[in-house]
Amino acid sequence: MAYLIRPFQDEDAPSLATITLAAIAVVGAKSYTAEQVAAWSARHPGPDRFRSRVAEGDHIIVAADGGDKPVAYSLIEAESEDGLHLDMLYCHPDHTRKGLADQLLAASEQFALSRNATRLYTEASELARPAFERAGYTVSHRRDFTIPHEGGDVAIHNYAMEKRLA
């Protein structure tokens, strides 16, 4: 299947919310506990958050299938002084292992270069870490933290990673 890499369109928002939750539930469950997956999922609000992020200046790159339905995306936060933050990279479980993460990371890098950014950085999950490493990101450290969930704190981790562009 051929995929199209394109900018976010307002009507993509519901699909991106669905992609996020499906990826966390299905793919996340391969490296995280059910409690961690539940807490992680609860942090992701519905479609309106994507519209708000774009309105705030964030940039979303979408991978769409042959029918132009979003199946994966990356979200880069609005510019900061210390580089650009790649805040989200999610792929629907039905479309994993097809090179979409690699394509979205390359498109994100091109976007960053077009903004004269010298660095991209992220916090990658256990499962996303290999895709970021393939794209030339290096791990600076493991981040152990907690997510408040259902009256408690759920321990979870990810990896602070970065790629120098210049």
Short mmCIF file of N, CA and C in Angstrom, two decimals:
data_model
loop_
_atom_site.label_atom_id
_atom_site.label_comp_id
_atom_site.label_asym_id
_atom_site.label_seq_id
_atom_site.Cartn_x
_atom_site.Cartn_y
_atom_site.Cartn_z
N MET A 1 0.84 -1.19 0.00
CA MET A 1 0.00 0.00 0.00
C MET A 1 0.88 1.24 0.00
N ALA A 2 0.53 2.18 -0.83
CA ALA A 2 1.25 3.45 -0.88
C ALA A 2 0.59 4.42 0.11
N TYR A 3 1.43 5.16 0.80
CA TYR A 3 0.96 6.14 1.76
C TYR A 3 1.34 7.53 1.28
N LEU A 4 0.52 8.49 1.65
CA LEU A 4 0.77 9.89 1.34
C LEU A 4 1.16 10.59 2.63
N ILE A 5 2.28 11.31 2.61
CA ILE A 5 2.70 12.12 3.75
C ILE A 5 2.27 13.54 3.43
N ARG A 6 1.45 14.11 4.32
CA ARG A 6 0.89 15.44 4.03
C ARG A 6 0.66 16.21 5.33
N PRO A 7 0.39 17.51 5.22
CA PRO A 7 0.07 18.31 6.40
C PRO A 7 -1.31 17.93 6.98
N PHE A 8 -1.48 18.22 8.23
CA PHE A 8 -2.74 18.03 8.94
C PHE A 8 -3.85 18.85 8.30
N GLN A 9 -5.04 18.27 8.25
CA GLN A 9 -6.26 18.97 7.86
C GLN A 9 -7.24 18.86 9.03
N ASP A 10 -8.03 19.87 9.24
CA ASP A 10 -8.93 19.92 10.39
C ASP A 10 -9.76 18.64 10.54
N GLU A 11 -10.20 18.09 9.42
CA GLU A 11 -11.04 16.89 9.50
C GLU A 11 -10.27 15.64 9.91
N ASP A 12 -8.94 15.73 10.03
CA ASP A 12 -8.12 14.61 10.48
C ASP A 12 -8.21 14.39 11.99
N ALA A 13 -8.63 15.39 12.73
CA ALA A 13 -8.56 15.36 14.19
C ALA A 13 -9.19 14.10 14.81
N PRO A 14 -10.41 13.70 14.44
CA PRO A 14 -10.97 12.49 15.05
C PRO A 14 -10.13 11.24 14.77
N SER A 15 -9.61 11.13 13.56
CA SER A 15 -8.77 9.97 13.23
C SER A 15 -7.49 9.96 14.05
N LEU A 16 -6.90 11.12 14.28
CA LEU A 16 -5.66 11.17 15.06
C LEU A 16 -5.91 10.76 16.51
N ALA A 17 -7.05 11.15 17.06
CA ALA A 17 -7.39 10.72 18.42
C ALA A 17 -7.55 9.20 18.47
N THR A 18 -8.19 8.64 17.46
CA THR A 18 -8.37 7.18 17.40
C THR A 18 -7.03 6.47 17.24
N ILE A 19 -6.17 6.99 16.38
CA ILE A 19 -4.84 6.40 16.16
C ILE A 19 -4.06 6.38 17.47
N THR A 20 -4.08 7.48 18.19
CA THR A 20 -3.32 7.60 19.44
C THR A 20 -3.75 6.53 20.43
N LEU A 21 -5.05 6.45 20.67
CA LEU A 21 -5.54 5.49 21.67
C LEU A 21 -5.33 4.05 21.23
N ALA A 22 -5.50 3.77 19.94
CA ALA A 22 -5.29 2.40 19.44
C ALA A 22 -3.81 2.02 19.57
N ALA A 23 -2.92 2.92 19.24
CA ALA A 23 -1.49 2.64 19.34
C ALA A 23 -1.09 2.38 20.78
N ILE A 24 -1.56 3.20 21.69
CA ILE A 24 -1.22 3.01 23.10
C ILE A 24 -1.77 1.67 23.60
N ALA A 25 -3.03 1.38 23.28
CA ALA A 25 -3.67 0.16 23.77
C ALA A 25 -3.05 -1.11 23.21
N VAL A 26 -2.78 -1.12 21.91
CA VAL A 26 -2.31 -2.35 21.26
C VAL A 26 -0.78 -2.45 21.28
N VAL A 27 -0.12 -1.43 20.78
CA VAL A 27 1.34 -1.47 20.68
C VAL A 27 1.96 -1.24 22.06
N GLY A 28 1.42 -0.29 22.79
CA GLY A 28 1.95 0.01 24.13
C GLY A 28 1.90 -1.18 25.06
N ALA A 29 0.88 -2.00 24.91
CA ALA A 29 0.72 -3.18 25.78
C ALA A 29 1.85 -4.19 25.60
N LYS A 30 2.64 -4.06 24.55
CA LYS A 30 3.75 -4.99 24.34
C LYS A 30 4.93 -4.72 25.26
N SER A 31 5.03 -3.49 25.79
CA SER A 31 6.16 -3.14 26.66
C SER A 31 5.76 -2.50 27.98
N TYR A 32 4.47 -2.24 28.16
CA TYR A 32 4.01 -1.59 29.38
C TYR A 32 2.88 -2.41 29.99
N THR A 33 2.68 -2.25 31.30
CA THR A 33 1.63 -2.98 31.99
C THR A 33 0.26 -2.40 31.65
N ALA A 34 -0.79 -3.15 31.97
CA ALA A 34 -2.16 -2.67 31.73
C ALA A 34 -2.41 -1.37 32.49
N GLU A 35 -1.90 -1.25 33.70
CA GLU A 35 -2.07 -0.03 34.49
C GLU A 35 -1.35 1.15 33.83
N GLN A 36 -0.15 0.91 33.32
CA GLN A 36 0.59 1.97 32.63
C GLN A 36 -0.12 2.40 31.36
N VAL A 37 -0.64 1.44 30.61
CA VAL A 37 -1.38 1.75 29.37
C VAL A 37 -2.62 2.57 29.69
N ALA A 38 -3.34 2.21 30.74
CA ALA A 38 -4.55 2.96 31.12
C ALA A 38 -4.21 4.39 31.51
N ALA A 39 -3.15 4.57 32.28
CA ALA A 39 -2.75 5.92 32.70
C ALA A 39 -2.28 6.74 31.51
N TRP A 40 -1.50 6.12 30.63
CA TRP A 40 -0.99 6.79 29.43
C TRP A 40 -2.15 7.21 28.53
N SER A 41 -3.09 6.32 28.31
CA SER A 41 -4.26 6.62 27.46
C SER A 41 -5.08 7.77 28.02
N ALA A 42 -5.24 7.80 29.33
CA ALA A 42 -6.07 8.83 29.97
C ALA A 42 -5.49 10.24 29.78
N ARG A 43 -4.21 10.33 29.45
CA ARG A 43 -3.57 11.64 29.24
C ARG A 43 -3.90 12.23 27.87
N HIS A 44 -4.54 11.47 27.00
CA HIS A 44 -4.78 11.92 25.63
C HIS A 44 -6.24 12.24 25.40
N PRO A 45 -6.55 13.53 25.39
CA PRO A 45 -7.94 13.94 25.16
C PRO A 45 -8.36 13.72 23.71
N GLY A 46 -9.57 14.06 23.41
CA GLY A 46 -10.15 13.82 22.09
C GLY A 46 -9.65 14.73 20.99
N PRO A 47 -10.38 14.73 19.90
CA PRO A 47 -9.98 15.43 18.67
C PRO A 47 -9.73 16.92 18.82
N ASP A 48 -10.47 17.59 19.70
CA ASP A 48 -10.31 19.04 19.80
C ASP A 48 -8.91 19.45 20.23
N ARG A 49 -8.23 18.58 20.93
CA ARG A 49 -6.86 18.91 21.36
C ARG A 49 -5.93 19.08 20.15
N PHE A 50 -6.14 18.29 19.11
CA PHE A 50 -5.29 18.43 17.92
C PHE A 50 -5.54 19.77 17.24
N ARG A 51 -6.80 20.15 17.17
CA ARG A 51 -7.13 21.46 16.58
C ARG A 51 -6.52 22.58 17.40
N SER A 52 -6.58 22.46 18.73
CA SER A 52 -6.01 23.48 19.61
C SER A 52 -4.50 23.56 19.44
N ARG A 53 -3.86 22.42 19.32
CA ARG A 53 -2.41 22.41 19.17
C ARG A 53 -2.00 23.13 17.89
N VAL A 54 -2.71 22.88 16.80
CA VAL A 54 -2.40 23.56 15.53
C VAL A 54 -2.66 25.06 15.68
N ALA A 55 -3.75 25.42 16.31
CA ALA A 55 -4.06 26.84 16.52
C ALA A 55 -2.98 27.53 17.36
N GLU A 56 -2.33 26.77 18.26
CA GLU A 56 -1.26 27.31 19.11
C GLU A 56 0.08 27.38 18.38
N GLY A 57 0.14 26.87 17.15
CA GLY A 57 1.35 26.96 16.36
C GLY A 57 2.09 25.64 16.18
N ASP A 58 1.58 24.56 16.74
CA ASP A 58 2.21 23.25 16.54
C ASP A 58 1.97 22.77 15.12
N HIS A 59 2.80 21.85 14.66
CA HIS A 59 2.74 21.36 13.29
C HIS A 59 2.51 19.84 13.30
N ILE A 60 1.51 19.38 12.58
CA ILE A 60 1.20 17.96 12.51
C ILE A 60 1.42 17.49 11.08
N ILE A 61 2.14 16.37 10.96
CA ILE A 61 2.37 15.73 9.67
C ILE A 61 1.62 14.40 9.71
N VAL A 62 0.83 14.14 8.67
CA VAL A 62 -0.05 12.97 8.63
C VAL A 62 0.43 12.00 7.55
N ALA A 63 0.36 10.71 7.87
CA ALA A 63 0.51 9.65 6.87
C ALA A 63 -0.89 9.13 6.61
N ALA A 64 -1.32 9.19 5.35
CA ALA A 64 -2.68 8.77 5.00
C ALA A 64 -2.62 7.58 4.04
N ASP A 65 -3.64 6.74 4.11
CA ASP A 65 -3.71 5.58 3.22
C ASP A 65 -4.20 6.01 1.84
N GLY A 66 -4.43 5.05 0.97
CA GLY A 66 -4.85 5.34 -0.40
C GLY A 66 -6.16 6.09 -0.50
N GLY A 67 -7.01 5.98 0.52
CA GLY A 67 -8.27 6.71 0.56
C GLY A 67 -8.17 8.04 1.29
N ASP A 68 -6.92 8.49 1.57
CA ASP A 68 -6.62 9.72 2.28
C ASP A 68 -7.11 9.70 3.73
N LYS A 69 -7.23 8.51 4.32
CA LYS A 69 -7.58 8.38 5.74
C LYS A 69 -6.29 8.33 6.55
N PRO A 70 -6.15 9.19 7.57
CA PRO A 70 -4.94 9.18 8.39
C PRO A 70 -4.74 7.83 9.08
N VAL A 71 -3.48 7.37 9.06
CA VAL A 71 -3.14 6.11 9.73
C VAL A 71 -1.95 6.28 10.68
N ALA A 72 -1.26 7.42 10.60
CA ALA A 72 -0.13 7.71 11.47
C ALA A 72 0.12 9.22 11.43
N TYR A 73 0.86 9.72 12.43
CA TYR A 73 1.15 11.15 12.44
C TYR A 73 2.32 11.46 13.36
N SER A 74 2.90 12.63 13.15
CA SER A 74 3.86 13.21 14.08
C SER A 74 3.39 14.62 14.41
N LEU A 75 3.70 15.06 15.62
CA LEU A 75 3.33 16.40 16.06
C LEU A 75 4.58 17.08 16.59
N ILE A 76 4.90 18.21 16.01
CA ILE A 76 6.06 18.99 16.40
C ILE A 76 5.56 20.27 17.06
N GLU A 77 6.04 20.52 18.28
CA GLU A 77 5.60 21.72 18.99
C GLU A 77 6.15 22.97 18.34
N ALA A 78 5.46 24.08 18.60
CA ALA A 78 5.90 25.38 18.10
C ALA A 78 7.35 25.62 18.52
N GLU A 79 8.03 26.43 17.77
CA GLU A 79 9.46 26.65 17.96
C GLU A 79 9.82 27.09 19.37
N SER A 80 10.99 26.64 19.80
CA SER A 80 11.56 27.09 21.06
C SER A 80 13.03 27.43 20.82
N GLU A 81 13.67 27.99 21.82
CA GLU A 81 15.05 28.44 21.65
C GLU A 81 16.04 27.29 21.56
N ASP A 82 15.69 26.14 22.12
CA ASP A 82 16.66 25.05 22.19
C ASP A 82 16.38 23.94 21.18
N GLY A 83 15.70 24.25 20.09
CA GLY A 83 15.38 23.26 19.08
C GLY A 83 13.89 23.03 19.00
N LEU A 84 13.51 22.04 18.22
CA LEU A 84 12.09 21.71 18.09
C LEU A 84 11.79 20.41 18.81
N HIS A 85 10.67 20.39 19.50
CA HIS A 85 10.25 19.21 20.27
C HIS A 85 9.27 18.39 19.45
N LEU A 86 9.65 17.17 19.13
CA LEU A 86 8.76 16.24 18.46
C LEU A 86 7.96 15.56 19.59
N ASP A 87 6.76 16.04 19.80
CA ASP A 87 5.98 15.65 20.97
C ASP A 87 5.25 14.32 20.79
N MET A 88 4.83 14.01 19.57
CA MET A 88 4.06 12.78 19.35
C MET A 88 4.46 12.12 18.03
N LEU A 89 4.49 10.80 18.06
CA LEU A 89 4.67 9.98 16.87
C LEU A 89 3.87 8.71 17.11
N TYR A 90 2.74 8.59 16.42
CA TYR A 90 1.86 7.44 16.63
C TYR A 90 1.44 6.86 15.29
N CYS A 91 1.33 5.53 15.27
CA CYS A 91 0.90 4.80 14.08
C CYS A 91 -0.20 3.83 14.49
N HIS A 92 -1.27 3.79 13.72
CA HIS A 92 -2.34 2.84 14.02
C HIS A 92 -1.77 1.42 13.95
N PRO A 93 -2.16 0.55 14.87
CA PRO A 93 -1.60 -0.81 14.89
C PRO A 93 -1.76 -1.59 13.58
N ASP A 94 -2.78 -1.30 12.81
CA ASP A 94 -2.97 -1.99 11.52
C ASP A 94 -1.95 -1.56 10.47
N HIS A 95 -1.18 -0.51 10.76
CA HIS A 95 -0.24 0.03 9.77
C HIS A 95 1.20 0.09 10.28
N THR A 96 1.49 -0.65 11.35
CA THR A 96 2.87 -0.66 11.85
C THR A 96 3.73 -1.55 10.97
N ARG A 97 5.03 -1.36 11.10
CA ARG A 97 6.02 -2.17 10.36
C ARG A 97 5.92 -1.99 8.84
N LYS A 98 5.52 -0.77 8.43
CA LYS A 98 5.42 -0.48 7.00
C LYS A 98 6.28 0.75 6.64
N GLY A 99 7.14 1.16 7.56
CA GLY A 99 8.04 2.27 7.29
C GLY A 99 7.45 3.65 7.55
N LEU A 100 6.26 3.70 8.12
CA LEU A 100 5.63 5.01 8.33
C LEU A 100 6.36 5.86 9.37
N ALA A 101 6.85 5.24 10.43
CA ALA A 101 7.60 6.02 11.43
C ALA A 101 8.83 6.65 10.78
N ASP A 102 9.52 5.86 9.97
CA ASP A 102 10.70 6.38 9.28
C ASP A 102 10.34 7.55 8.37
N GLN A 103 9.25 7.42 7.63
CA GLN A 103 8.82 8.49 6.73
C GLN A 103 8.40 9.74 7.50
N LEU A 104 7.68 9.55 8.60
CA LEU A 104 7.24 10.70 9.39
C LEU A 104 8.42 11.38 10.08
N LEU A 105 9.39 10.59 10.55
CA LEU A 105 10.57 11.20 11.16
C LEU A 105 11.39 11.98 10.13
N ALA A 106 11.49 11.46 8.92
CA ALA A 106 12.20 12.19 7.85
C ALA A 106 11.46 13.48 7.50
N ALA A 107 10.14 13.42 7.41
CA ALA A 107 9.35 14.62 7.11
C ALA A 107 9.45 15.63 8.26
N SER A 108 9.49 15.14 9.48
CA SER A 108 9.63 16.03 10.64
C SER A 108 10.98 16.73 10.62
N GLU A 109 12.02 15.98 10.24
CA GLU A 109 13.35 16.58 10.14
C GLU A 109 13.38 17.64 9.04
N GLN A 110 12.75 17.37 7.91
CA GLN A 110 12.70 18.37 6.84
C GLN A 110 11.97 19.62 7.29
N PHE A 111 10.88 19.43 8.05
CA PHE A 111 10.15 20.58 8.59
C PHE A 111 11.06 21.38 9.52
N ALA A 112 11.77 20.69 10.40
CA ALA A 112 12.66 21.37 11.34
C ALA A 112 13.75 22.14 10.60
N LEU A 113 14.32 21.53 9.58
CA LEU A 113 15.35 22.21 8.80
C LEU A 113 14.79 23.45 8.10
N SER A 114 13.54 23.36 7.65
CA SER A 114 12.91 24.52 6.99
C SER A 114 12.71 25.67 7.96
N ARG A 115 12.74 25.36 9.25
CA ARG A 115 12.60 26.38 10.30
C ARG A 115 13.96 26.76 10.89
N ASN A 116 15.03 26.29 10.23
CA ASN A 116 16.40 26.55 10.68
C ASN A 116 16.70 26.02 12.07
N ALA A 117 15.99 24.98 12.47
CA ALA A 117 16.27 24.35 13.77
C ALA A 117 17.58 23.58 13.67
N THR A 118 18.31 23.56 14.74
CA THR A 118 19.58 22.83 14.77
C THR A 118 19.46 21.52 15.55
N ARG A 119 18.27 21.29 16.14
CA ARG A 119 18.10 20.12 16.98
C ARG A 119 16.63 19.73 17.04
N LEU A 120 16.37 18.43 17.00
CA LEU A 120 15.04 17.88 17.28
C LEU A 120 15.19 17.02 18.53
N TYR A 121 14.23 17.09 19.44
CA TYR A 121 14.30 16.25 20.63
C TYR A 121 12.92 15.70 20.94
N THR A 122 12.91 14.60 21.68
CA THR A 122 11.66 13.88 21.96
C THR A 122 11.79 13.08 23.24
N GLU A 123 10.68 12.53 23.66
CA GLU A 123 10.64 11.54 24.73
C GLU A 123 9.99 10.32 24.11
N ALA A 124 10.77 9.30 23.81
CA ALA A 124 10.30 8.14 23.07
C ALA A 124 9.92 7.01 24.02
N SER A 125 8.83 6.36 23.69
CA SER A 125 8.42 5.18 24.46
C SER A 125 9.40 4.04 24.19
N GLU A 126 9.26 3.00 24.96
CA GLU A 126 10.08 1.81 24.78
C GLU A 126 9.97 1.29 23.34
N LEU A 127 8.76 1.33 22.79
CA LEU A 127 8.53 0.80 21.45
C LEU A 127 8.96 1.75 20.34
N ALA A 128 8.89 3.05 20.58
CA ALA A 128 9.28 4.02 19.55
C ALA A 128 10.79 4.24 19.51
N ARG A 129 11.47 3.92 20.57
CA ARG A 129 12.91 4.17 20.65
C ARG A 129 13.67 3.63 19.43
N PRO A 130 13.46 2.38 18.98
CA PRO A 130 14.22 1.89 17.82
C PRO A 130 14.00 2.72 16.55
N ALA A 131 12.78 3.19 16.32
CA ALA A 131 12.51 4.01 15.14
C ALA A 131 13.31 5.31 15.21
N PHE A 132 13.35 5.92 16.38
CA PHE A 132 14.12 7.15 16.54
C PHE A 132 15.61 6.88 16.37
N GLU A 133 16.09 5.76 16.89
CA GLU A 133 17.50 5.43 16.73
C GLU A 133 17.84 5.21 15.25
N ARG A 134 16.97 4.54 14.52
CA ARG A 134 17.20 4.36 13.07
C ARG A 134 17.30 5.70 12.36
N ALA A 135 16.57 6.69 12.85
CA ALA A 135 16.56 8.02 12.23
C ALA A 135 17.72 8.90 12.70
N GLY A 136 18.60 8.34 13.54
CA GLY A 136 19.78 9.10 13.96
C GLY A 136 19.67 9.80 15.29
N TYR A 137 18.62 9.55 16.04
CA TYR A 137 18.49 10.12 17.38
C TYR A 137 19.35 9.31 18.35
N THR A 138 19.84 9.99 19.38
CA THR A 138 20.58 9.31 20.43
C THR A 138 19.86 9.51 21.76
N VAL A 139 19.98 8.50 22.61
CA VAL A 139 19.37 8.57 23.94
C VAL A 139 20.27 9.38 24.85
N SER A 140 19.70 10.38 25.52
CA SER A 140 20.48 11.10 26.52
C SER A 140 20.28 10.47 27.90
N HIS A 141 19.07 10.00 28.18
CA HIS A 141 18.82 9.29 29.44
C HIS A 141 17.42 8.69 29.47
N ARG A 142 17.26 7.71 30.32
CA ARG A 142 15.94 7.13 30.58
C ARG A 142 15.22 8.05 31.56
N ARG A 143 13.95 8.30 31.31
CA ARG A 143 13.13 9.14 32.17
C ARG A 143 12.14 8.25 32.93
N ASP A 144 12.32 8.15 34.22
CA ASP A 144 11.37 7.43 35.07
C ASP A 144 10.52 8.48 35.77
N PHE A 145 9.20 8.35 35.66
CA PHE A 145 8.30 9.34 36.23
C PHE A 145 6.97 8.66 36.56
N THR A 146 6.05 9.42 37.10
CA THR A 146 4.73 8.88 37.40
C THR A 146 3.66 9.69 36.70
N ILE A 147 2.55 9.02 36.42
CA ILE A 147 1.39 9.66 35.83
C ILE A 147 0.26 9.55 36.85
N PRO A 148 -0.33 10.68 37.27
CA PRO A 148 -1.48 10.58 38.17
C PRO A 148 -2.63 9.88 37.45
N HIS A 149 -3.21 8.89 38.11
CA HIS A 149 -4.30 8.14 37.48
C HIS A 149 -5.15 7.47 38.54
N GLU A 150 -6.45 7.72 38.47
CA GLU A 150 -7.43 7.10 39.36
C GLU A 150 -7.02 7.15 40.82
N GLY A 151 -6.62 8.33 41.27
CA GLY A 151 -6.30 8.57 42.67
C GLY A 151 -4.92 8.11 43.10
N GLY A 152 -4.11 7.65 42.18
CA GLY A 152 -2.76 7.22 42.53
C GLY A 152 -1.77 7.71 41.51
N ASP A 153 -0.55 7.24 41.65
CA ASP A 153 0.52 7.58 40.72
C ASP A 153 1.02 6.29 40.09
N VAL A 154 1.05 6.26 38.77
CA VAL A 154 1.48 5.08 38.03
C VAL A 154 2.90 5.33 37.51
N ALA A 155 3.84 4.49 37.91
CA ALA A 155 5.23 4.62 37.45
C ALA A 155 5.32 4.16 36.00
N ILE A 156 6.06 4.91 35.21
CA ILE A 156 6.26 4.59 33.79
C ILE A 156 7.60 5.18 33.37
N HIS A 157 8.06 4.86 32.18
CA HIS A 157 9.32 5.43 31.71
C HIS A 157 9.27 5.66 30.21
N ASN A 158 10.18 6.52 29.77
CA ASN A 158 10.45 6.71 28.35
C ASN A 158 11.89 7.19 28.23
N TYR A 159 12.30 7.59 27.05
CA TYR A 159 13.69 7.97 26.81
C TYR A 159 13.79 9.36 26.22
N ALA A 160 14.59 10.20 26.86
CA ALA A 160 14.90 11.52 26.30
C ALA A 160 15.90 11.27 25.17
N MET A 161 15.56 11.73 23.97
CA MET A 161 16.39 11.50 22.80
C MET A 161 16.51 12.80 22.00
N GLU A 162 17.58 12.89 21.23
CA GLU A 162 17.74 14.08 20.40
C GLU A 162 18.52 13.75 19.14
N LYS A 163 18.35 14.63 18.17
CA LYS A 163 19.11 14.55 16.92
C LYS A 163 19.59 15.94 16.58
N ARG A 164 20.88 16.07 16.42
CA ARG A 164 21.47 17.35 15.99
C ARG A 164 21.31 17.46 14.48
N LEU A 165 20.87 18.62 14.03
CA LEU A 165 20.60 18.82 12.59
C LEU A 165 21.68 19.65 11.91
N ALA A 166 22.50 20.29 12.67
CA ALA A 166 23.55 21.14 12.06
C ALA A 166 24.89 20.87 12.67
#
